[in-house]
XYZ file of C-alpha atoms in Angstrom:
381
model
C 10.543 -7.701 -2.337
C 13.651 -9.725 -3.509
C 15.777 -7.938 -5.678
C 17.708 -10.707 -7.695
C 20.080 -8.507 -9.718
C 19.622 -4.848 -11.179
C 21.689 -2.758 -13.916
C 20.631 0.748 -14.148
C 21.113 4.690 -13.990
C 19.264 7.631 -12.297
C 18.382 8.996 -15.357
C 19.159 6.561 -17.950
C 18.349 3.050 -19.160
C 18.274 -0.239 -16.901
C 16.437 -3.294 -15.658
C 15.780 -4.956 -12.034
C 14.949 -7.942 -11.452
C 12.864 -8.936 -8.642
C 10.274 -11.647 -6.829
C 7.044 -10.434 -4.787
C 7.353 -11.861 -1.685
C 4.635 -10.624 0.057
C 1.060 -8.447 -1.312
C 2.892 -5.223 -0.116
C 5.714 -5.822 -3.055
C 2.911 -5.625 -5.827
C 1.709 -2.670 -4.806
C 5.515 -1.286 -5.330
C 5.198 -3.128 -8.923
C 1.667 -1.578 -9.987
C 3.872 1.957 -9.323
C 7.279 0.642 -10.566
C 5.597 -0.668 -14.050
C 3.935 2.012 -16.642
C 3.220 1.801 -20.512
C 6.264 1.653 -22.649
C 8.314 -0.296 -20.414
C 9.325 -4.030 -21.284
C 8.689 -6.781 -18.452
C 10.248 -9.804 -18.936
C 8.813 -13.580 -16.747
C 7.740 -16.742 -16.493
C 3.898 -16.874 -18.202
C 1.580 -20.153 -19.828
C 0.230 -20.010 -22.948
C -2.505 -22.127 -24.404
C -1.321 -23.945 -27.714
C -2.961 -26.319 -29.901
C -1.150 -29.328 -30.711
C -2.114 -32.484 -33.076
C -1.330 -35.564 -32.224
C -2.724 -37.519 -35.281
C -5.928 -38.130 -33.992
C -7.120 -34.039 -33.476
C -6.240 -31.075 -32.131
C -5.948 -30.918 -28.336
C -5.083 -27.791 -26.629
C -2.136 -27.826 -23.425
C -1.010 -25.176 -21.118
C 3.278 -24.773 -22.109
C 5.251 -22.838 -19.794
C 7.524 -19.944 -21.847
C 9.246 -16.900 -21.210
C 8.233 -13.889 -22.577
C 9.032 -9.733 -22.707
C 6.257 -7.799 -23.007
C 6.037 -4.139 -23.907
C 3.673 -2.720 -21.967
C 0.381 -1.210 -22.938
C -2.050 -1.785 -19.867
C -1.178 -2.350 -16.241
C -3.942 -4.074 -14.100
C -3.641 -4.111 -9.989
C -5.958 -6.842 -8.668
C -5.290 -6.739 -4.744
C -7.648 -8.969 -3.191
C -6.531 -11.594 -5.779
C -2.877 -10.184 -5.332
C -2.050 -10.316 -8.809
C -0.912 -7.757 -11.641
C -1.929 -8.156 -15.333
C 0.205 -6.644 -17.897
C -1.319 -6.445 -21.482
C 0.963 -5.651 -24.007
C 2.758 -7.215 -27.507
C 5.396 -10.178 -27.150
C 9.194 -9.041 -27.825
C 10.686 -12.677 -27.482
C 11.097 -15.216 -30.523
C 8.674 -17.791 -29.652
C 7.524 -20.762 -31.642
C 4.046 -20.479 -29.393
C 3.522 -16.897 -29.508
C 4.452 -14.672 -32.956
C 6.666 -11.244 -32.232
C 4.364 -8.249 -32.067
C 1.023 -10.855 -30.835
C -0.884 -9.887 -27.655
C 0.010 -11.525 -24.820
C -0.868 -10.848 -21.001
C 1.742 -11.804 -18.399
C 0.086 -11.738 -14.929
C 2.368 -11.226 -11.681
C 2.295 -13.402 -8.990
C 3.571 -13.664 -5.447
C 6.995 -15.916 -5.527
C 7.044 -15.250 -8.984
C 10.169 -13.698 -10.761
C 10.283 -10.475 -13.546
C 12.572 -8.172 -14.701
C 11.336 -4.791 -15.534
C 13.137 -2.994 -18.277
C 13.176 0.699 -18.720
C 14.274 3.182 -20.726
C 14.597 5.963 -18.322
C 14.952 5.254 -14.165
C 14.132 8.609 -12.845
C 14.997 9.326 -8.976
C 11.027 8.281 -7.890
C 11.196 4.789 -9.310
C 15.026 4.466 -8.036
C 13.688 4.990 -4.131
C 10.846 2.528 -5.157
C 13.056 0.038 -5.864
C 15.660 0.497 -3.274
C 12.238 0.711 -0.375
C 10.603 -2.692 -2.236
C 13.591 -4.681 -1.077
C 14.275 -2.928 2.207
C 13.237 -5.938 4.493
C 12.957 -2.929 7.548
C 10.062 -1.640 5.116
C 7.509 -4.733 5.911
C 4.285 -4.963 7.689
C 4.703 -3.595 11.035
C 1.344 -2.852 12.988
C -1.512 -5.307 13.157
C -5.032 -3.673 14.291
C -8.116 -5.337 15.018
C -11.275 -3.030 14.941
C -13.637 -4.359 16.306
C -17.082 -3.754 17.921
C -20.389 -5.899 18.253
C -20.515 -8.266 15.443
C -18.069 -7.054 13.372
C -14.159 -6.845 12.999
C -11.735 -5.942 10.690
C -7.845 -7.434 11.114
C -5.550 -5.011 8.768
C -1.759 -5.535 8.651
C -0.187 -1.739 8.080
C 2.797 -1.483 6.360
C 4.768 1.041 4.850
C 3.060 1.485 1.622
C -0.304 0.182 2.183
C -3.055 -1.239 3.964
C -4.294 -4.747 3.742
C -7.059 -6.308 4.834
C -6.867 -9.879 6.013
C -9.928 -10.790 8.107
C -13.746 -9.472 8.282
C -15.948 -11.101 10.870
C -19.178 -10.771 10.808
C -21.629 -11.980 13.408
C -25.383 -11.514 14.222
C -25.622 -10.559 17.749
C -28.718 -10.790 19.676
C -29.993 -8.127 21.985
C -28.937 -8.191 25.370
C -32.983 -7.538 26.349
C -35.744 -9.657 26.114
C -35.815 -13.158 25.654
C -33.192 -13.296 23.175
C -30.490 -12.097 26.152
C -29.857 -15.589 26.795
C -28.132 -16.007 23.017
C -25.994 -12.428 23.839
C -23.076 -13.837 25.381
C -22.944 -17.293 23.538
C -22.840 -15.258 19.853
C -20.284 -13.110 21.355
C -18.063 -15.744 22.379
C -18.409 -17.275 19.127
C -18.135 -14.061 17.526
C -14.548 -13.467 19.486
C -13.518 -16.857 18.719
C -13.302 -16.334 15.090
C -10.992 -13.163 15.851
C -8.863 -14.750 18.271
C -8.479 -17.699 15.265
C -8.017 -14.548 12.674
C -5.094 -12.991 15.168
C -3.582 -16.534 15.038
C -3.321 -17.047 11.321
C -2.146 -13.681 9.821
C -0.153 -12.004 12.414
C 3.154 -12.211 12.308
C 4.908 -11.170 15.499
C 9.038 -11.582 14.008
C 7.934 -8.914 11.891
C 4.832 -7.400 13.956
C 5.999 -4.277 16.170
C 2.526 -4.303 18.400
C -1.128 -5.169 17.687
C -3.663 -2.380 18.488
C -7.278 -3.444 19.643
C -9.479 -0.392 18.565
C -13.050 0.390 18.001
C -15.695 2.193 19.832
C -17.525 0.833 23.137
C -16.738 -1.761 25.335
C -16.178 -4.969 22.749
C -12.600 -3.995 22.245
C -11.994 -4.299 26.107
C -13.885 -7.248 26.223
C -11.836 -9.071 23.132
C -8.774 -7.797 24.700
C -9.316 -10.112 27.956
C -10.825 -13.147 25.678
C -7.069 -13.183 23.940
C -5.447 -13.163 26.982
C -7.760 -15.852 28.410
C -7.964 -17.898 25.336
C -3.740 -17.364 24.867
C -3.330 -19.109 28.368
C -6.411 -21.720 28.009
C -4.570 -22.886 24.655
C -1.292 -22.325 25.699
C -0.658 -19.935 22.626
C 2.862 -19.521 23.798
C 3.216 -16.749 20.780
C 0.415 -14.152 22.275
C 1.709 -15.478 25.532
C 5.449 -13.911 24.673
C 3.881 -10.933 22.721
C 1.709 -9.838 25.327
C 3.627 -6.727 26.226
C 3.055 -5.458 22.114
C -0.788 -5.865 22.666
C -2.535 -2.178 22.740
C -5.960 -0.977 23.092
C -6.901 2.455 21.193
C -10.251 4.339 21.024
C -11.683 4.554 17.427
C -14.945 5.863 16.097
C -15.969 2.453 14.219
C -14.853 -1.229 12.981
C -14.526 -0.241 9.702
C -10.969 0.301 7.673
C -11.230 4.242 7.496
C -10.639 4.523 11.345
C -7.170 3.443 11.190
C -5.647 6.520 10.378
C -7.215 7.805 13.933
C -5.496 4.883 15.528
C -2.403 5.406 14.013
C -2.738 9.237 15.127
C -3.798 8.377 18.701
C -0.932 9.258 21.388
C -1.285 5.449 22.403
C -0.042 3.950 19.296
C 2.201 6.684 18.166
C 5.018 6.106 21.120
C 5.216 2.624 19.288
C 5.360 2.803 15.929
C 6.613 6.883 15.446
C 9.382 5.602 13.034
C 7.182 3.445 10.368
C 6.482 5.497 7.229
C 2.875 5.663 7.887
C 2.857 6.927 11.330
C 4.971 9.295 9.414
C 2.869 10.385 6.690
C 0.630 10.529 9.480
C 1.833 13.315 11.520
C 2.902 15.550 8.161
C -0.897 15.358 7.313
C -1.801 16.325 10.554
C 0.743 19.488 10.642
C -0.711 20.608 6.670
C -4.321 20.528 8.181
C -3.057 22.393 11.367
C -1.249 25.008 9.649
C -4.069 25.202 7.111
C -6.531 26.133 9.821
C -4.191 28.187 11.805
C -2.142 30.310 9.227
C -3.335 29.364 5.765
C -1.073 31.412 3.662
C 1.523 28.745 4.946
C -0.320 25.791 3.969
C -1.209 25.470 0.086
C -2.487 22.449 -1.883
C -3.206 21.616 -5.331
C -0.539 21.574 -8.205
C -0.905 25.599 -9.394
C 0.053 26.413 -5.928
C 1.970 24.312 -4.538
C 4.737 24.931 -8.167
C 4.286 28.296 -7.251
C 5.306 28.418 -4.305
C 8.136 26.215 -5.493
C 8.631 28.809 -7.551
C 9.618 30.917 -4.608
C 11.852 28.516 -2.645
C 9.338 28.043 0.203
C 8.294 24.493 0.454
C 9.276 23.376 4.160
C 7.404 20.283 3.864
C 5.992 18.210 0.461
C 2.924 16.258 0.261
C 2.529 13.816 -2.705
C 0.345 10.634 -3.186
C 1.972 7.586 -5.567
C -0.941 7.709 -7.517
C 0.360 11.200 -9.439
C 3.365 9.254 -10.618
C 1.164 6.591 -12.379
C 0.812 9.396 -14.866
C 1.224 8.000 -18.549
C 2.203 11.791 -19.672
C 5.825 11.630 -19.621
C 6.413 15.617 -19.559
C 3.779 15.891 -16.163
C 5.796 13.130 -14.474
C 8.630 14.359 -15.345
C 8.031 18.201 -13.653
C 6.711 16.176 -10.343
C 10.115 14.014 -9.773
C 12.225 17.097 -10.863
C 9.561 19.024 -8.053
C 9.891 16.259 -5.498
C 14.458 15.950 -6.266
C 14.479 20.409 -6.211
C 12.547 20.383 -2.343
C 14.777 17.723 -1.629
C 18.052 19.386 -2.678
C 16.848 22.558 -1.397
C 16.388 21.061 2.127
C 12.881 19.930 2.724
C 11.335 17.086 3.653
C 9.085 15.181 0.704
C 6.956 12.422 1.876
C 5.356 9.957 -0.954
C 1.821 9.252 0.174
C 0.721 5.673 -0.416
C -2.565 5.195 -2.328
C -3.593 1.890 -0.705
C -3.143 3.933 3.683
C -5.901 6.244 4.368
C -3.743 8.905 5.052
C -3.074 9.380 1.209
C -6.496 8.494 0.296
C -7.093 11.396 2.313
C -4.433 13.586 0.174
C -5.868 12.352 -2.998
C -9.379 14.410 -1.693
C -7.241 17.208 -1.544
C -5.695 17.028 -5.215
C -2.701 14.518 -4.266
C -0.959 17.086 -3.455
C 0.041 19.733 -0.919
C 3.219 21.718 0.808
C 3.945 23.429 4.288
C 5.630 26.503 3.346
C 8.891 27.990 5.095
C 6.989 31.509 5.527
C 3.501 32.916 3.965
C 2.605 33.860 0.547
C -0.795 35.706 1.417
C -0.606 37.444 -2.297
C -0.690 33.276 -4.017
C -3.789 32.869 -1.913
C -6.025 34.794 -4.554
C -4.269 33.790 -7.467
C -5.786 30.980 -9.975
C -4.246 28.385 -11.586
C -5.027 25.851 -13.941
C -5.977 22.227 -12.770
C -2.756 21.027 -14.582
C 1.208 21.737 -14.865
């Protein structure tokens, strides 16, 4: 993300402006933007104009402030749609009229708000950290199918699904076997080519289970000399191969915790998030009156000064109640203040998909609470 120029408070009014540059910096403006605030860009509107011989109806180009009712996230299409009424004195569009503005990569807005609390602050300052950027490629892959996913530091995207019909190796169709797989690998090795970007690419893990992600491994390298793909060529040494149970997107969280990947990438935010999951579900099977999740709980033991360790997933700050955001940044700036350690989960990595199954949130605790075990809370602060 691009931050052009920003005016605001922790805690009080403001406005940033800023241009996606990348599908990673609208998933920080799907979190950034919430009902009530005022977003301000370029937009088309269709008018209807007479020229004397009928009406004939042309796209016009205006700029327009919203206020916000309705926040769409469309991320195959990687675009946001923001319903809400038109602030701006238009001669197309009347003050208080409907209007959607849709965000676009490359495309400028400034997002208005009344109150910048601490979460949305670190949102903003992360967006436009250009360290913060996709940073692991991984290709699963197994017969007849792959999956290239660029991980970054808020989410995972998809960029490439192969999909091949493979004949058996037996019987008479054994002959077709290795021609389809060739032809199968091609299309990866052509994949690997178009979206991976190695000045901002750390290493690119081969995973999946079997043999076929040995077996693509030495097609790149063959293929890479063959074409003289001097960029594989350099990058050869950031090339890994990790065990995974499948080809499909879920299996990248056991990549990422796999001890091969991990010596590479144990600074990105995921590999992160990562490990902190890892130590909640330890300590929850080991010593569970250290490990709590759930809201009740884990304000409880707040409560009590004994959060080590916060769990949170973005997706509880997308709350449109003011007062239940409001306790979770004050929550995630007290465990911060008090000396722990808060990661923010991203809904869009598995890791906080996997948080989200556990309420969205949980907490490592400095020492047990046996007693707040047994006690019941309601679902809500």
């Amino acid at each position: 993300m691009k931050l052009i120029t920003k005016q605001l408070l922790k805690e009080g009014p403001g406005f940033a402006k800023m241009v996606p540059e990348e599908g990673e910096d609208l998933w920080h403006a799907y979190n950034l933007i919430r009902e009530g605030d005022r977003v301000e860009a370029t937009t088309f509107r269709k008018v209807q104009t007479d020229r004397g011989t009928g009406s004939e109806s042309e796209r016009v180009k205006l700029k327009l402030m919203v206020r916000v009712e309705a926040v769409e996230y469309d991320a195959e299409g990687q675009q946001i749609r923001l319903k809400g009424k038109n602030m701006t004195e238009n001669e197309h569009v009347k003050l208080g009229a409907y209007h959607t503005l849709e965000l676009e990569l490359q495309r400028a807005f400034t997002l208005h708000k009344d109150v910048w609390d601490s979460v949305d602050v670190e949102r903003v300052r992360t967006a436009c950290d250009p360290a913060a950027s996709a940073d692991l490629a991984v290709v699963l892959i197994t017969e007849g199918l792959a999956h290239l996913c660029l991980v970054g530091s808020t989410c995972t995207l998809t960029r490439a699904k192969i999909e091949a019909n493979i004949p058996r190796k037996r019987g008479a169709a054994a002959a077709g076997y290795d021609k389809a797989m060739e032809s199968f690998y091609d299309k990866v090795f052509a994949a690997v080519l178009r979206h991976v970007d190695w000045d901002i690419v750390r290493c690119l893990v081969i995973a999946g289970p079997g043999f076929a992600k040995d077996e693509f491994r030495e097609y790149l390298d063959k293929e890479a000399q063959r074409r003289e793909a001097r960029v594989l060529l350099l990058n050869r040494s950031k090339i890994l191969l990790a065990p995974a149970s499948s080809a499909y997107k879920h299996s990248i969280k056991e990549v990422l915790a796999g001890t091969v990947v991990a010596g590479q990438i144990k600074d990105t935010k995921a590999a992160r998030e990562v490990q902190a999951l890892q130590d909640f579900m330890t300590m929850l099977g080991q010593d569970p009156s250290r490990a709590f999740y759930g809201p009740g709980h884990v304000h409880a033991a707040h409560e009590m000064g004994a959060i080590q360790t916060l769990l949170i997933t973005d997706s509880l700050f997308r709350t449109t109640d003011i007062k239940k955001r409001k306790k979770m940044v004050a929550l995630v700036d007290e465990v911060t203040a008090g000396g722990g350690t808060v990661h923010v989960f991203s809904g869009m990595h598995a890791s906080g998909e996997q948080l989200n199954q556990l309420t969205g949130i949980a907490a490592i605790l400095r020492f047990p609470l046996p007693d707040l075990e047994d006690q019941e809370f309601e679902a809500d602060w």
